[in-house]
Amino acid sequence: MVNTDLLVVGGGPAGLAAADTAASLGIDVLLVDEGRAVGGQLVKQTHKFFGSGEHYAGVRGIDIPKLLNREENSQRVRILTDTTVVGCYEDGVVSALTGEDNYFKIKAKRAIFATGATEKFLSFPGNDLPGVYGAGAVQTLMNQFGVIPGKRVLMVGAGNIGIIVSYQLLQAGVPVAAVVEAAPTIGGYLVHASKLARAGVPILTRHTILEARGKDAVESAVIAQLDDNWQVVPGTEEEVDVDVVCLAVGLSPVVDLLRQLGCEMKYVPELGGHVPIRDKNLKTATGWIYVAGDVAGVEEASAAMVEGRLAGAAAAAELGADKQEADTVISRCLASLDALRGGPVGEKIRSGIAKLEGGAVNA
Amino acid sequence: MLKATGVAGPKDWEAKLPDSQRRKQGPYVVFECFQEIPCNPCEQACPRNAVAIGEDINTIPCIDYGLCNGCAICVARCPGLAIFVVDETYAEGYGKVMIPWEYKPLPAKGDTVTAVGRDGKEVCTAEVVEVRNIKNQDRTAVIGLKVPLEHVNVVRGIKLGGEING
Ligand SMILES: Cc1cc2nc3c(=O)[nH]c(=O)nc-3n(C[C@H](O)[C@H](O)[C@H](O)COP(=O)(O)OP(=O)(O)OC[C@H]3O[C@@H](n4cnc5c(N)ncnc54)[C@H](O)[C@@H]3O)c2cc1C
Ligand code: SF4
Ligand code: SF4
């Protein structure tokens, strides 16, 4: 049994920021991540980030983990990579697996779950053909392992992920035939969309994929236009010559472990699906458990980092850190989250969170 | 249009240009950042304090053209690659457009390239007259293109896939 004051599950931006903050407040932390290195989604994000200076805006995602995993805290933060939390028990014991068969138990006074989100899939004929990928997988292949997914890509989804991954495909020399998006407007930031447009990639809103065709692998895809009721407009079907269909149709929080722990959930579509109910400081009703980042509601790395700091400071305060110092961090984080979510693009998140807090359901 | 295609129309971008008098006075910056998003590196990048966003980081940047001298330092700092610098006084009949660039190959000074518009369509050929790629730009190069004057506010990119010659 490994004993620790604070266990952080997941070493993406949320988990790293949580560990960094708790350690700065004098708490010993054990952080586990199933990946080969910490960083979560950041390790494949080669583009420069948005946000403000305090959220590392203008820094490429791949360069952020080292800023969050600082030398001065190395005494207090123990990191185990290639380690997956596989089960959680009511008595507060967590079981983890390092490598193939090294199981062990962890007992923590407080835990922060920052397990991120997983990609949604889409159903259409041919979606089981080799060549149909999730956008995250394409990014991992290209940006982590230097392997291109194919010769020509159809991207499905014009949210930030679909647009950014399309841009990264172009940077890797892989043409993108088009980006199709069922909604009437582009969901991602328009500045990202304009980059693609300048590169000659058409973004086709009110369009969807009908099927992927091919014998042993994708050889083409059929797309079509949608009307105001999201129905296919007959006669607009078009076959595009691609060997890769890349899906970027949304993320859902990875909440399985929280369910095992009996954390109460609520279905909030604006936040990506089922999310744990928690208070302002991200503490769940299962007292010793906190959540932070995409697992608490799919958002952005900048918000994930601030949430990590917030949960890290709140947990540290309960573990005996200087109350005043922790409170200062907490209020700074709350103000920072308000700023990030303050504009029109934060509207969806704001209304999702309002629902969670039992606030105005129709807001 | 912009929200459905990602391509800014004349109404969108014309509103971002300084007045005609300022345009005749030398290089000026053009911010093609039309949406309120939580972002402000441009404000911090400008050494002349010509860019204002303020307290609420969702505010659309506002440019003081009396302060901006078109130095192009902000161009490489924008994660949206949405900032350009235009010089309508560059040469007789020609202007210069500075664009951000994160593709390979990196054009070299003296190359002739195919310049494209906001929609990626070919506009004209252009000579590369400047390439800036210093360390603190962190791999976002800034390329200066010499283009016929009538195209300075139409050209916003280079066709992918390399130079025509040179
Ligand atoms: C293509 C793309 C582009 C993006 N662009 C931007 C952008 O420009 N700006 C921005 O702010 N955000 C951006 N984001 C969003 C951002 O990456 C995410 O919101 C952010 O990574 C969420 O952080 P997180 O720490 O919650 O989760 P993650 O980064 O997903 O990290 C979760 C970690 O938990 C680990 N884990 C999960 N389950 C277990 C377990 N059982 N045991 C051990 N470890 C586990 C995983 O291995 C992973 O390392 C982008 C996302 C994508 C996919
Ligand atoms: S071009 Fe130079 S002076 Fe003008 S806004 Fe950009 S950084 Fe400031
Ligand atoms: S840095 Fe670029 S994208 Fe961000 S606010 Fe400034 S102009 Fe807009």
Coordinates of C-alpha atoms in Angstrom, one line a residue, chain A residues 47-55 57-60 62-63 167 170-171 184-205 300 338-346, chain B residues 2-8 32-41 44 55-58 76-82 84 100-104 116-121 136-140 156-158 160:
Chain A
H47 CA -0.1 25.0 -32.1
K48 CA 0.2 28.2 -30.0
F49 CA -2.4 28.6 -27.3
F50 CA -5.0 31.2 -26.7
G51 CA -5.8 32.8 -23.4
S52 CA -3.8 35.4 -21.6
G53 CA -0.2 35.3 -20.3
E54 CA -1.1 33.6 -17.0
H55 CA -2.7 30.8 -19.1
A57 CA -1.1 32.1 -24.3
G58 CA 1.2 32.2 -27.3
V59 CA 3.1 29.2 -26.0
R60 CA 2.8 26.0 -28.0
I62 CA 3.9 20.8 -26.4
D63 CA 6.0 23.3 -24.4
Y167 CA -4.3 22.6 -40.0
L170 CA -1.6 20.5 -43.9
Q171 CA 1.5 21.3 -42.0
P184 CA -25.0 26.2 -40.0
T185 CA -22.0 27.9 -38.5
I186 CA -18.4 27.1 -37.6
G187 CA -18.1 26.0 -33.9
G188 CA -14.3 26.6 -33.6
Y189 CA -12.6 30.0 -33.4
L190 CA -13.0 31.9 -36.6
V191 CA -9.3 32.8 -36.7
H192 CA -8.5 29.1 -36.9
A193 CA -11.1 28.6 -39.6
S194 CA -9.6 31.5 -41.6
K195 CA -6.2 29.8 -41.6
L196 CA -7.7 26.8 -43.3
A197 CA -9.7 28.9 -45.7
R198 CA -6.5 30.7 -46.8
A199 CA -4.9 27.3 -47.4
G200 CA -7.7 26.5 -49.8
V201 CA -9.6 24.0 -47.7
P202 CA -13.3 24.4 -48.0
I203 CA -15.3 24.4 -44.8
L204 CA -18.8 23.1 -45.7
T205 CA -21.3 24.0 -43.0
E300 CA -10.2 24.1 -22.9
D338 CA -14.9 34.0 -14.8
A339 CA -12.6 35.9 -17.2
L340 CA -12.0 32.9 -19.5
R341 CA -15.7 32.1 -19.6
G342 CA -16.9 35.6 -19.8
G343 CA -17.3 36.2 -23.5
P344 CA -19.8 34.8 -26.1
V345 CA -17.8 31.6 -26.7
G346 CA -18.0 30.9 -23.0
Chain B
L2 CA -17.4 34.5 -42.3
K3 CA -19.2 32.3 -39.7
A4 CA -20.2 29.7 -42.3
T5 CA -17.0 29.5 -44.4
G6 CA -14.2 31.1 -42.4
V7 CA -13.6 33.6 -45.3
A8 CA -13.9 37.2 -44.3
E32 CA -8.4 40.1 -38.9
C33 CA -9.7 39.0 -35.5
F34 CA -13.4 39.4 -35.7
Q35 CA -14.8 37.3 -32.8
E36 CA -14.8 37.8 -29.1
I37 CA -12.5 35.0 -27.9
P38 CA -10.5 34.8 -24.6
C39 CA -7.1 35.8 -26.0
N40 CA -4.7 38.7 -25.7
P41 CA -1.0 37.9 -26.6
Q44 CA 1.3 42.2 -24.7
E55 CA -9.5 43.9 -18.5
D56 CA -11.9 41.6 -20.3
I57 CA -9.7 39.3 -22.4
N58 CA -12.7 38.5 -24.6
A76 CA 4.2 36.1 -35.1
R77 CA 2.8 36.3 -31.6
C78 CA -0.9 35.8 -32.6
P79 CA -1.9 32.2 -32.1
G80 CA -4.7 32.8 -34.6
L81 CA -2.3 33.9 -37.3
A82 CA -4.8 36.7 -37.8
F84 CA -1.0 41.2 -41.1
P100 CA 2.6 34.7 -40.7
W101 CA 3.8 31.3 -42.1
E102 CA 4.0 27.9 -40.3
Y103 CA 4.3 25.6 -43.3
K104 CA 7.2 23.9 -45.1
V116 CA -3.6 33.7 -52.5
G117 CA -6.5 35.5 -51.0
R118 CA -8.6 34.8 -47.8
D119 CA -10.3 32.0 -49.7
G120 CA -7.1 30.3 -50.8
K121 CA -7.7 31.3 -54.4
N136 CA 11.5 34.4 -30.1
Q137 CA 9.0 34.0 -32.9
D138 CA 8.9 30.4 -31.9
R139 CA 8.6 28.9 -35.3
T140 CA 6.0 31.3 -36.7
R156 CA -3.3 37.0 -47.3
G157 CA -1.3 33.9 -48.0
I158 CA 1.0 31.8 -50.2
L160 CA 0.9 25.6 -50.3

